[in-house]
């Protein structure tokens, strides 16, 4: 581009030596060419970026090779880190699936949308849930679609399986995936009698039941690549929510027993391969340089699943807890030419920052009628000295009693206070008065709590207490969606009369062969 501009300038300078005072042919052509080039250049600079969110399920802080896992290899995900920025203090909003996803899609803490779970454990939407992400919540897809973006959701949804709650009614033009977790229905990988057969949806239609999980990840990658190809001349947002590495760790034949980490490693590697295919599709379709890619996960590793679950690395605990291992996630972002390659940032960012960051970059206003908890992270993405806009993070879990909102921990600056804790093995809520306090940057494993008699404790807790009071003032009471319960009539079923056709198989079977599909037996 610079070469062409110089050439045009050169022609202009030569032509302007004409003494006639009239524009010569060369002058005219050169000025037209220059104007066209400036227009192209301006539109390239002003073009809204595409967005790709690669979202893993239950992937721990330590489950990537770039994070130091000794026996898992994730070369394609590691490449995103090498070509972009890797965050070491990236948080999800919650320690389990549905609330974390509600926050990412809305930019709001799940307590604000009634998606923070009920009861002492928090919780997720069951497969026959009456509720879902409330319809008065606005997703980034709603707003970007209105701005002309093509929008697709692929993979796990888990924000309500009733038609009104499905992605195509929440701002996404297209959807292909499992409406909830891969263990929330029966399949060849679980048991024929493990509840409703696992449905696979295209938009709002069940196209396969039970789903054939052995081919699922490749179909996720194919759908994503095809979406990119179809929208390469448009602007687009692709939300690719993998079913990996949630249990059961299903895989295709290609990845069966390939990782020395075992079946979890196989699943992690299969997800990595799909990530590689999607990144290749961006390059092959010429949109790589105008696409911001995020990679992260919804919550920490499911430790109670032992070897079938992941690892939080040096962080303490995992999924179902508000310790760091439950909520701190791998976090990567890549945008060639905009984000410098190979950066590592310790700034505090969150999954719900994706919402305001995308809107800012797309030039779309944030909703003004509600609290948005996420912060635009572009100063951190694009500048070496960019700072996090978060003063404090408010970490929720279920409501241990009727008097408590479910606010279990708060991180302000380098300090994290725990008001209530549990562990994955002991779900009983333990109240801490005075709160436990850790200096989380010096003590990321939360091993050495600070003495409540110390000046350091008093100073840090004064700030946290004041932030807590301000935060609690901003809360309004909303109906708890997970307390709406579930009903059998809300289950997804390809054919309520399937028993007439396939009497030997569970109700809602439309693909009897899939009960006998190949599985990776060790
Ligand atoms: Mg999860």
Short mmCIF file of C-alpha atoms and ligand atoms in Angstrom, two decimals:
data_model
loop_
_atom_site.label_atom_id
_atom_site.label_comp_id
_atom_site.label_asym_id
_atom_site.label_seq_id
_atom_site.Cartn_x
_atom_site.Cartn_y
_atom_site.Cartn_z
CA UNK A 1 0.00 0.00 0.00
CA UNK A 2 2.76 2.47 0.94
CA UNK A 3 4.57 1.68 -2.30
CA UNK A 4 1.45 2.48 -4.37
CA UNK A 5 0.84 5.74 -2.52
CA UNK A 6 4.47 6.76 -3.12
CA UNK A 7 4.09 5.92 -6.81
CA UNK A 8 0.93 8.01 -7.08
CA UNK A 9 2.59 10.91 -5.25
CA UNK A 10 5.52 10.65 -7.64
CA UNK A 11 3.23 10.74 -10.71
CA UNK A 12 1.36 13.73 -9.21
CA UNK A 13 4.58 15.62 -8.58
CA UNK A 14 5.78 14.98 -12.14
CA UNK A 15 2.43 15.93 -13.64
CA UNK A 16 2.15 19.10 -11.60
CA UNK A 17 5.21 20.39 -13.40
CA UNK A 18 2.92 20.89 -16.38
CA UNK A 19 2.70 24.61 -17.16
CA UNK A 20 -0.65 24.47 -18.87
CA UNK A 21 -2.59 24.91 -15.59
CA UNK A 22 -5.03 22.20 -16.74
CA UNK A 23 -5.09 18.70 -15.29
CA UNK A 24 -3.22 16.34 -17.57
CA UNK A 25 -4.42 12.79 -18.19
CA UNK A 26 -1.73 11.53 -15.79
CA UNK A 27 -2.75 14.03 -13.12
CA UNK A 28 -6.39 13.11 -13.41
CA UNK A 29 -5.76 9.34 -13.29
CA UNK A 30 -3.29 9.70 -10.45
CA UNK A 31 -5.64 11.76 -8.32
CA UNK A 32 -8.50 9.32 -8.97
CA UNK A 33 -6.26 6.41 -8.04
CA UNK A 34 -5.10 8.20 -4.89
CA UNK A 35 -8.67 8.95 -3.82
CA UNK A 36 -9.66 5.31 -4.39
CA UNK A 37 -6.69 4.08 -2.40
CA UNK A 38 -7.40 6.46 0.45
CA UNK A 39 -11.02 5.28 0.47
CA UNK A 40 -9.95 1.61 0.55
CA UNK A 41 -7.41 2.36 3.26
CA UNK A 42 -9.98 4.25 5.37
CA UNK A 43 -12.58 1.52 5.02
CA UNK A 44 -10.00 -1.14 5.95
CA UNK A 45 -9.13 0.79 9.10
CA UNK A 46 -12.76 1.43 9.94
CA UNK A 47 -13.99 -2.10 9.13
CA UNK A 48 -15.62 -3.77 12.07
CA UNK A 49 -13.66 -6.83 13.14
CA UNK A 50 -15.01 -10.35 13.15
CA UNK A 51 -15.13 -12.17 16.48
CA UNK A 52 -14.52 -15.81 17.26
CA UNK A 53 -15.02 -17.06 20.83
CA UNK A 54 -13.53 -20.51 21.37
CA UNK A 55 -15.05 -21.69 24.64
CA UNK A 56 -14.03 -24.91 26.39
CA UNK A 57 -16.07 -26.75 29.02
CA UNK A 58 -14.51 -27.53 32.41
CA UNK A 59 -10.97 -26.88 31.16
CA UNK A 60 -8.66 -26.17 34.10
CA UNK A 61 -6.03 -23.47 34.39
CA UNK A 62 -3.36 -26.15 33.98
CA UNK A 63 -4.82 -28.18 31.11
CA UNK A 64 -2.94 -26.65 28.16
CA UNK A 65 0.64 -27.36 27.21
CA UNK A 66 1.24 -23.59 27.06
CA UNK A 67 0.23 -23.50 30.75
CA UNK A 68 2.85 -26.12 31.51
CA UNK A 69 0.89 -29.35 31.52
CA UNK A 70 3.55 -32.07 31.34
CA UNK A 71 1.63 -34.71 29.37
CA UNK A 72 -1.00 -32.83 27.32
CA UNK A 73 -0.13 -31.32 23.93
CA UNK A 74 -2.30 -28.49 22.59
CA UNK A 75 -0.19 -27.03 19.75
CA UNK A 76 -3.01 -25.15 18.03
CA UNK A 77 -4.26 -23.45 21.19
CA UNK A 78 -0.65 -22.75 22.19
CA UNK A 79 -0.19 -21.07 18.79
CA UNK A 80 -3.02 -18.63 19.58
CA UNK A 81 -1.03 -17.70 22.70
CA UNK A 82 2.24 -17.42 20.74
CA UNK A 83 0.64 -15.17 18.14
CA UNK A 84 -1.38 -13.14 20.63
CA UNK A 85 -1.71 -12.50 24.34
CA UNK A 86 -1.99 -15.00 27.21
CA UNK A 87 -3.64 -13.85 30.41
CA UNK A 88 -2.57 -15.40 33.70
CA UNK A 89 -5.34 -13.77 35.74
CA UNK A 90 -8.43 -14.38 33.59
CA UNK A 91 -11.59 -15.17 35.56
CA UNK A 92 -14.90 -16.72 34.65
CA UNK A 93 -18.00 -15.38 36.38
CA UNK A 94 -18.93 -18.60 38.13
CA UNK A 95 -17.70 -22.06 39.05
CA UNK A 96 -20.23 -24.04 36.96
CA UNK A 97 -21.52 -24.00 33.40
CA UNK A 98 -24.87 -22.20 33.02
CA UNK A 99 -24.19 -19.13 35.22
CA UNK A 100 -20.75 -18.64 33.67
CA UNK A 101 -22.22 -18.72 30.16
CA UNK A 102 -25.08 -16.39 31.13
CA UNK A 103 -22.46 -13.86 32.24
CA UNK A 104 -20.38 -14.14 29.08
CA UNK A 105 -23.38 -13.67 26.81
CA UNK A 106 -24.77 -10.67 28.72
CA UNK A 107 -21.68 -9.01 30.24
CA UNK A 108 -23.47 -9.24 33.60
CA UNK A 109 -22.88 -11.25 36.73
CA UNK A 110 -25.33 -14.16 36.78
CA UNK A 111 -26.87 -12.93 40.05
CA UNK A 112 -28.37 -10.06 38.01
CA UNK A 113 -30.14 -12.35 35.55
CA UNK A 114 -31.36 -14.87 38.11
CA UNK A 115 -28.93 -17.43 36.73
CA UNK A 116 -26.68 -17.78 39.77
CA UNK A 117 -28.23 -21.03 40.89
CA UNK A 118 -30.31 -21.88 43.88
CA UNK A 119 -29.59 -23.74 47.08
CA UNK A 120 -26.23 -24.14 48.71
CA UNK A 121 -24.38 -25.44 45.67
CA UNK A 122 -25.35 -22.97 42.96
CA UNK A 123 -26.41 -24.98 39.98
CA UNK A 124 -27.12 -25.39 36.30
CA UNK A 125 -30.23 -25.78 34.16
CA UNK A 126 -31.40 -29.41 34.06
CA UNK A 127 -32.38 -31.07 30.76
CA UNK A 128 -36.08 -30.44 31.47
CA UNK A 129 -35.62 -26.92 32.86
CA UNK A 130 -38.61 -24.60 32.98
CA UNK A 131 -36.32 -21.54 33.02
CA UNK A 132 -33.44 -20.26 30.94
CA UNK A 133 -31.52 -17.05 30.38
CA UNK A 134 -34.43 -14.60 30.91
CA UNK A 135 -35.85 -13.12 27.73
CA UNK A 136 -35.36 -9.56 29.02
CA UNK A 137 -31.59 -10.15 29.04
CA UNK A 138 -29.69 -8.90 25.98
CA UNK A 139 -26.91 -11.02 24.52
CA UNK A 140 -23.94 -9.73 22.53
CA UNK A 141 -25.44 -11.64 19.60
CA UNK A 142 -28.67 -9.60 19.86
CA UNK A 143 -26.70 -6.36 19.63
CA UNK A 144 -24.15 -7.41 17.01
CA UNK A 145 -26.86 -8.92 14.81
CA UNK A 146 -28.71 -5.60 14.88
CA UNK A 147 -25.45 -3.98 13.77
CA UNK A 148 -25.32 -6.22 10.69
CA UNK A 149 -23.19 -9.07 11.98
CA UNK A 150 -23.85 -12.65 10.91
CA UNK A 151 -24.04 -14.63 14.14
CA UNK A 152 -23.66 -18.34 14.89
CA UNK A 153 -23.54 -20.43 18.05
CA UNK A 154 -22.00 -23.88 17.79
CA UNK A 155 -21.74 -26.50 20.54
CA UNK A 156 -22.97 -26.52 24.12
CA UNK A 157 -25.63 -23.97 25.04
CA UNK A 158 -26.95 -24.74 28.55
CA UNK A 159 -29.05 -21.60 29.02
CA UNK A 160 -32.44 -23.25 28.64
CA UNK A 161 -33.55 -25.94 26.18
CA UNK A 162 -37.11 -24.66 25.63
CA UNK A 163 -37.44 -23.16 22.17
CA UNK A 164 -37.73 -19.56 23.35
CA UNK A 165 -34.40 -19.87 25.19
CA UNK A 166 -32.42 -21.50 22.37
CA UNK A 167 -29.66 -19.56 20.55
CA UNK A 168 -31.72 -18.72 17.45
CA UNK A 169 -34.09 -16.82 19.73
CA UNK A 170 -31.20 -15.11 21.55
CA UNK A 171 -29.57 -13.23 18.69
CA UNK A 172 -27.89 -16.05 16.81
CA UNK A 173 -28.83 -16.61 13.16
CA UNK A 174 -27.73 -20.22 13.32
CA UNK A 175 -27.17 -22.92 15.91
CA UNK A 176 -25.70 -26.41 15.77
CA UNK A 177 -24.93 -28.30 18.95
CA UNK A 178 -25.92 -29.97 22.19
CA UNK A 179 -28.41 -27.88 24.19
CA UNK A 180 -26.67 -28.79 27.48
CA UNK A 181 -23.80 -30.87 28.86
CA UNK A 182 -22.72 -34.08 27.15
CA UNK A 183 -23.42 -36.08 30.33
CA UNK A 184 -26.99 -34.79 30.72
CA UNK A 185 -28.49 -37.37 28.41
CA UNK A 186 -28.02 -40.97 27.42
CA UNK A 187 -25.71 -41.88 24.57
CA UNK A 188 -23.43 -44.70 23.48
CA UNK A 189 -20.82 -43.09 25.76
CA UNK A 190 -22.94 -43.21 28.90
CA UNK A 191 -25.86 -45.56 29.30
CA UNK A 192 -29.01 -46.18 27.36
CA UNK A 193 -30.94 -45.61 30.57
CA UNK A 194 -29.29 -42.37 31.67
CA UNK A 195 -32.30 -40.09 31.18
CA UNK A 196 -33.53 -38.50 27.95
CA UNK A 197 -31.37 -39.52 24.96
CA UNK A 198 -28.88 -36.75 24.24
CA UNK A 199 -30.31 -34.50 21.49
CA UNK A 200 -28.31 -32.75 18.77
CA UNK A 201 -29.96 -29.58 17.45
CA UNK A 202 -29.78 -27.61 14.24
CA UNK A 203 -31.40 -24.28 15.06
CA UNK A 204 -34.43 -25.40 17.10
CA UNK A 205 -34.90 -28.85 15.54
CA UNK A 206 -33.64 -32.10 17.05
CA UNK A 207 -31.77 -33.64 14.11
CA UNK A 208 -30.25 -36.61 15.93
CA UNK A 209 -31.19 -38.42 19.13
CA UNK A 210 -29.14 -39.82 20.71
CA UNK A 211 -26.28 -37.76 19.28
CA UNK A 212 -23.30 -39.64 17.88
CA UNK A 213 -20.56 -38.13 20.02
CA UNK A 214 -17.73 -39.90 18.19
CA UNK A 215 -18.24 -37.59 15.22
CA UNK A 216 -19.45 -34.51 17.10
CA UNK A 217 -16.28 -32.46 17.45
CA UNK A 218 -15.45 -32.79 13.76
CA UNK A 219 -18.98 -31.69 12.93
CA UNK A 220 -18.54 -28.65 15.24
CA UNK A 221 -15.33 -27.78 13.35
CA UNK A 222 -16.99 -28.32 9.96
CA UNK A 223 -20.01 -26.17 10.85
CA UNK A 224 -17.72 -23.41 12.15
CA UNK A 225 -15.44 -23.49 9.11
CA UNK A 226 -18.42 -23.46 6.77
CA UNK A 227 -19.94 -20.48 8.65
CA UNK A 228 -16.66 -18.56 8.26
CA UNK A 229 -16.49 -19.41 4.56
CA UNK A 230 -20.11 -18.35 3.96
CA UNK A 231 -19.61 -15.06 5.80
CA UNK A 232 -16.10 -14.10 4.71
CA UNK A 233 -17.48 -11.06 2.86
CA UNK A 234 -19.72 -10.08 5.75
CA UNK A 235 -18.80 -9.30 9.35
CA UNK A 236 -19.46 -12.18 11.71
CA UNK A 237 -19.36 -13.46 15.26
CA UNK A 238 -18.85 -17.16 15.89
CA UNK A 239 -19.42 -18.53 19.40
CA UNK A 240 -17.88 -22.01 19.36
CA UNK A 241 -18.63 -23.67 22.70
CA UNK A 242 -16.94 -27.06 22.74
CA UNK A 243 -18.47 -29.99 24.61
CA UNK A 244 -14.89 -30.94 25.53
CA UNK A 245 -13.45 -31.46 28.12
CA UNK A 246 -16.59 -32.11 30.18
CA UNK A 247 -17.13 -35.76 31.07
CA UNK A 248 -17.70 -38.19 29.41
CA UNK A 249 -14.47 -37.65 27.48
CA UNK A 250 -15.81 -38.86 24.15
CA UNK A 251 -13.51 -38.70 21.11
CA UNK A 252 -13.36 -39.73 17.47
CA UNK A 253 -11.37 -42.77 16.32
CA UNK A 254 -8.53 -40.48 15.25
CA UNK A 255 -7.88 -39.37 18.85
CA UNK A 256 -8.75 -42.53 20.76
CA UNK A 257 -5.91 -43.49 23.11
CA UNK A 258 -3.49 -41.02 21.54
CA UNK A 259 -2.54 -38.99 24.62
CA UNK A 260 -0.33 -40.23 27.42
CA UNK A 261 -2.60 -38.18 29.74
CA UNK A 262 -5.34 -40.74 29.06
CA UNK A 263 -8.88 -40.18 27.85
CA UNK A 264 -9.03 -36.62 29.21
CA UNK A 265 -5.89 -35.88 27.22
CA UNK A 266 -7.47 -37.45 24.12
CA UNK A 267 -10.47 -35.13 24.46
CA UNK A 268 -8.29 -32.07 25.08
CA UNK A 269 -6.22 -32.92 22.00
CA UNK A 270 -9.32 -33.43 19.87
CA UNK A 271 -10.59 -29.99 20.91
CA UNK A 272 -7.17 -28.55 20.05
CA UNK A 273 -7.35 -30.13 16.59
CA UNK A 274 -10.78 -28.53 15.99
CA UNK A 275 -9.36 -25.17 17.12
CA UNK A 276 -6.61 -25.63 14.54
CA UNK A 277 -9.17 -26.28 11.79
CA UNK A 278 -11.14 -23.14 12.69
CA UNK A 279 -7.96 -21.01 12.74
CA UNK A 280 -7.04 -22.44 9.31
CA UNK A 281 -10.51 -21.53 8.02
CA UNK A 282 -9.90 -17.90 9.07
CA UNK A 283 -6.65 -17.86 7.08
CA UNK A 284 -8.00 -19.72 4.06
CA UNK A 285 -10.90 -17.30 3.78
CA UNK A 286 -8.69 -14.22 4.04
CA UNK A 287 -10.25 -12.89 7.25
CA UNK A 288 -7.46 -13.80 9.68
CA UNK A 289 -6.13 -10.24 9.98
CA UNK A 290 -9.51 -8.77 10.76
CA UNK A 291 -10.65 -11.29 13.34
CA UNK A 292 -10.30 -11.09 17.11
CA UNK A 293 -10.18 -14.61 18.54
CA UNK A 294 -10.72 -15.39 22.23
CA UNK A 295 -10.04 -18.73 23.86
CA UNK A 296 -11.18 -19.55 27.40
CA UNK A 297 -13.34 -21.95 29.43
CA UNK A 298 -16.53 -21.69 31.47
CA UNK A 299 -15.20 -23.00 34.80
CA UNK A 300 -12.41 -24.95 36.40
CA UNK A 301 -11.72 -28.68 36.35
CA UNK A 302 -14.23 -31.19 37.70
CA UNK A 303 -11.98 -32.73 40.30
CA UNK A 304 -14.54 -35.13 41.71
CA UNK A 305 -14.30 -36.97 38.38
CA UNK A 306 -10.70 -37.76 39.28
CA UNK A 307 -8.73 -38.74 36.14
CA UNK A 308 -11.74 -37.95 33.93
CA UNK A 309 -11.53 -34.31 35.06
CA UNK A 310 -8.81 -31.74 34.44
CA UNK A 311 -6.28 -29.81 36.51
CA UNK A 312 -6.11 -26.28 37.85
CA UNK A 313 -2.29 -26.49 37.90
CA UNK A 314 -0.90 -24.59 40.87
CA UNK A 315 -4.30 -23.13 41.75
CA UNK A 316 -6.27 -24.60 44.65
CA UNK A 317 -9.45 -26.61 44.05
CA UNK A 318 -11.75 -26.65 40.99
CA UNK A 319 -15.31 -26.63 39.68
CA UNK A 320 -18.11 -26.22 42.27
CA UNK A 321 -15.87 -24.04 44.47
CA UNK A 322 -15.02 -20.35 44.61
CA UNK A 323 -11.34 -21.01 45.19
CA UNK A 324 -9.08 -19.88 42.35
CA UNK A 325 -9.13 -23.31 40.68
CA UNK A 326 -12.89 -23.07 40.27
CA UNK A 327 -12.99 -19.68 38.58
CA UNK A 328 -9.59 -18.77 37.14
CA UNK A 329 -9.26 -19.93 33.55
CA UNK A 330 -6.87 -20.12 30.66
CA UNK A 331 -7.46 -16.89 28.69
CA UNK A 332 -6.03 -16.08 25.26
CA UNK A 333 -6.69 -13.44 22.63
CA UNK A 334 -5.27 -13.07 19.13
CA UNK A 335 -5.65 -10.44 16.42
CA UNK A 336 -2.70 -10.24 14.01
CA UNK A 337 -1.50 -6.68 13.50
CA UNK A 338 -3.45 -5.38 16.50
CA UNK A 339 -2.30 -7.55 19.41
CA UNK A 340 1.47 -7.97 19.65
CA UNK A 341 2.53 -11.59 19.43
CA UNK A 342 3.80 -13.49 22.44
CA UNK A 343 2.60 -11.19 25.19
CA UNK A 344 1.80 -12.48 28.67
CA UNK A 345 -0.36 -10.28 30.88
CA UNK A 346 -1.08 -10.52 34.61
CA UNK A 347 -3.86 -7.94 34.39
CA UNK A 348 -7.19 -9.09 35.84
CA UNK A 349 -9.72 -9.70 33.06
CA UNK A 350 -12.89 -11.77 32.91
CA UNK A 351 -15.02 -13.80 30.58
CA UNK A 352 -17.79 -11.22 30.92
CA UNK A 353 -15.40 -8.55 29.60
CA UNK A 354 -15.78 -10.17 26.16
CA UNK A 355 -19.23 -8.55 25.85
CA UNK A 356 -18.23 -4.88 26.29
CA UNK A 357 -14.94 -5.43 24.44
CA UNK A 358 -16.66 -6.73 21.31
CA UNK A 359 -19.30 -4.00 21.39
CA UNK A 360 -16.65 -1.30 21.78
CA UNK A 361 -14.64 -2.63 18.83
CA UNK A 362 -17.80 -2.94 16.72
CA UNK A 363 -18.83 0.64 17.63
CA UNK A 364 -22.05 -0.55 19.25
CA UNK A 365 -23.30 1.20 22.40
CA UNK A 366 -23.63 -0.78 25.63
CA UNK A 367 -27.19 -1.18 26.93
CA UNK A 368 -27.85 1.83 29.17
CA UNK A 369 -30.82 0.42 31.08
CA UNK A 370 -28.93 -2.15 33.16
CA UNK A 371 -25.71 -2.74 35.05
CA UNK A 372 -22.94 -4.20 32.89
CA UNK A 373 -20.26 -5.79 35.08
CA UNK A 374 -17.80 -6.53 32.28
CA UNK A 375 -15.18 -3.94 31.30
CA UNK A 376 -13.74 -3.18 27.89
CA UNK A 377 -10.40 -5.00 27.91
CA UNK A 378 -9.05 -3.42 24.72
CA UNK A 379 -6.55 -1.18 26.57
CA UNK A 380 -4.96 -4.37 27.91
CA UNK A 381 -5.22 -6.18 24.57
CA UNK A 382 -3.60 -3.47 22.50
CA UNK A 383 -1.10 -1.75 24.82
CA UNK A 384 1.80 -3.23 26.73
CA UNK A 385 1.08 -0.91 29.64
CA UNK A 386 -2.73 -1.19 29.44
CA UNK A 387 -4.39 -1.67 32.82
CA UNK A 388 -7.39 -3.69 33.91
CA UNK A 389 -10.50 -1.60 34.50
CA UNK A 390 -11.62 -3.93 37.31
CA UNK A 391 -11.15 -2.74 40.89
CA UNK A 392 -12.91 -5.78 42.34
CA UNK A 393 -14.43 -9.06 41.20
CA UNK A 394 -17.49 -10.44 43.00
CA UNK A 395 -17.51 -14.21 43.10
CA UNK A 396 -20.87 -15.88 43.73
CA UNK A 397 -22.04 -19.36 44.52
CA UNK A 398 -25.41 -20.69 45.74
CA UNK A 399 -27.33 -19.20 48.65
CA UNK A 400 -26.31 -21.09 51.80
CA UNK A 401 -29.23 -19.66 53.76
CA UNK A 402 -32.07 -17.27 53.21
CA UNK A 403 -30.16 -14.31 54.63
CA UNK A 404 -27.19 -14.50 52.26
CA UNK A 405 -27.05 -13.40 48.64
CA UNK A 406 -24.58 -16.06 47.64
CA UNK A 407 -21.57 -13.72 47.52
CA UNK A 408 -18.84 -16.10 48.66
CA UNK A 409 -15.63 -14.26 47.76
CA UNK A 410 -14.37 -10.89 46.57
CA UNK A 411 -11.09 -10.06 44.90
CA UNK A 412 -9.93 -6.42 45.07
CA UNK A 413 -6.49 -5.67 43.67
CA UNK A 414 -4.10 -8.37 44.84
CA UNK A 415 -6.31 -9.47 47.75
CA UNK A 416 -9.08 -12.03 47.83
CA UNK A 417 -11.45 -12.45 50.76
CA UNK A 418 -13.48 -15.63 51.29
CA UNK A 419 -16.69 -15.22 53.31
CA UNK A 420 -17.82 -18.77 52.67
CA UNK A 421 -15.91 -21.76 51.25
CA UNK A 422 -16.42 -25.39 50.41
CA UNK A 423 -14.34 -28.00 48.62
CA UNK A 424 -15.22 -30.39 45.81
CA UNK A 425 -15.21 -33.27 48.32
CA UNK A 426 -17.08 -31.47 51.08
CA UNK A 427 -19.97 -29.43 49.74
CA UNK A 428 -20.95 -28.10 53.16
CA UNK A 429 -20.67 -24.31 53.21
CA UNK A 430 -18.16 -23.14 55.82
CA UNK A 431 -18.70 -19.55 57.02
CA UNK A 432 -15.63 -17.47 57.80
CA UNK A 433 -15.96 -14.65 60.30
CA UNK A 434 -13.62 -12.86 60.05
CA UNK A 435 -13.23 -13.64 56.33
CA UNK A 436 -10.21 -15.57 55.10
CA UNK A 437 -7.85 -13.25 53.23
CA UNK A 438 -5.09 -14.11 50.73
CA UNK A 439 -2.62 -11.96 48.80
CA UNK A 440 -3.43 -13.74 45.60
CA UNK A 441 -0.51 -12.53 43.49
CA UNK A 442 2.11 -13.68 46.00
CA UNK A 443 0.07 -16.68 47.02
CA UNK A 444 -1.84 -17.87 43.93
CA UNK A 445 -2.44 -21.29 45.51
CA UNK A 446 -4.33 -19.70 48.45
CA UNK A 447 -2.23 -21.57 50.99
CA UNK A 448 -1.29 -18.88 53.53
CA UNK A 449 -4.14 -16.75 54.85
CA UNK A 450 -3.19 -13.37 56.27
CA UNK A 451 -3.61 -12.92 60.04
CA UNK A 452 -6.73 -10.92 60.85
CA UNK A 453 -4.73 -9.05 63.49
CA UNK A 454 -2.30 -7.60 60.97
CA UNK A 455 -2.41 -4.09 59.55
CA UNK A 456 -2.23 -5.62 56.07
CA UNK A 457 -5.45 -7.53 56.77
CA UNK A 458 -7.26 -4.51 58.21
CA UNK A 459 -6.26 -2.26 55.32
CA UNK A 460 -7.20 -4.77 52.61
CA UNK A 461 -10.50 -5.73 54.29
CA UNK A 462 -11.49 -2.07 54.69
CA UNK A 463 -11.33 -1.68 50.90
CA UNK A 464 -13.08 -4.99 50.24
CA UNK A 465 -15.87 -4.25 52.75
CA UNK A 466 -16.55 -0.88 51.21
CA UNK A 467 -16.57 -2.41 47.69
CA UNK A 468 -18.97 -5.11 48.92
CA UNK A 469 -21.40 -2.52 50.27
CA UNK A 470 -21.35 -0.53 47.03
CA UNK A 471 -21.79 -3.67 44.95
CA UNK A 472 -24.71 -4.92 47.03
CA UNK A 473 -26.46 -1.58 46.55
CA UNK A 474 -26.41 -2.21 42.80
CA UNK A 475 -28.28 -5.52 43.07
CA UNK A 476 -31.99 -5.80 42.41
CA UNK A 477 -34.13 -8.80 43.24
CA UNK A 478 -34.88 -10.92 40.15
CA UNK A 479 -36.63 -14.29 39.83
CA UNK A 480 -34.23 -17.17 40.27
CA UNK A 481 -34.45 -19.04 36.97
CA UNK A 482 -33.02 -22.25 38.34
CA UNK A 483 -35.59 -22.31 41.11
CA UNK A 484 -38.30 -22.49 38.44
CA UNK A 485 -37.72 -26.21 38.45
CA UNK A 486 -38.24 -28.64 35.61
CA UNK A 487 -41.02 -30.55 33.90
CA UNK A 488 -40.92 -33.70 31.82
CA UNK A 489 -42.96 -31.96 29.11
CA UNK A 490 -40.04 -29.57 28.51
CA UNK A 491 -37.66 -32.32 27.45
CA UNK A 492 -36.34 -32.25 23.90
CA UNK A 493 -37.70 -35.19 21.95
CA UNK A 494 -37.26 -35.90 18.23
CA UNK A 495 -40.49 -37.93 18.15
CA UNK A 496 -42.84 -38.53 21.10
CA UNK A 497 -44.14 -41.63 19.27
CA UNK A 498 -40.70 -43.12 18.70
CA UNK A 499 -41.56 -46.20 20.75
CA UNK A 500 -43.98 -47.33 18.04
CA UNK A 501 -41.14 -47.31 15.55
CA UNK A 502 -38.33 -48.53 17.81
CA UNK A 503 -39.94 -50.46 20.69
CA UNK A 504 -36.60 -51.86 21.90
CA UNK A 505 -35.08 -48.44 22.47
CA UNK A 506 -35.70 -45.65 24.99
CA UNK A 507 -38.38 -43.08 24.29
CA UNK A 508 -37.23 -40.23 21.99
CA UNK A 509 -34.91 -42.44 19.98
CA UNK A 510 -34.78 -41.46 16.30
CA UNK A 511 -31.29 -42.79 15.55
CA UNK A 512 -31.22 -46.31 16.98
CA UNK A 513 -27.87 -47.03 15.30
CA UNK A 514 -26.27 -44.35 17.47
CA UNK A 515 -26.87 -46.45 20.58
CA UNK A 516 -24.34 -48.85 19.04
CA UNK A 517 -22.00 -46.21 17.62
CA UNK A 518 -18.26 -46.73 18.00
CA UNK A 519 -16.78 -45.73 21.35
CA UNK A 520 -13.17 -45.53 22.41
CA UNK A 521 -12.85 -48.40 24.84
CA UNK A 522 -9.54 -48.45 26.57
MG1 LIG B 1 -18.44 -26.32 32.53
#
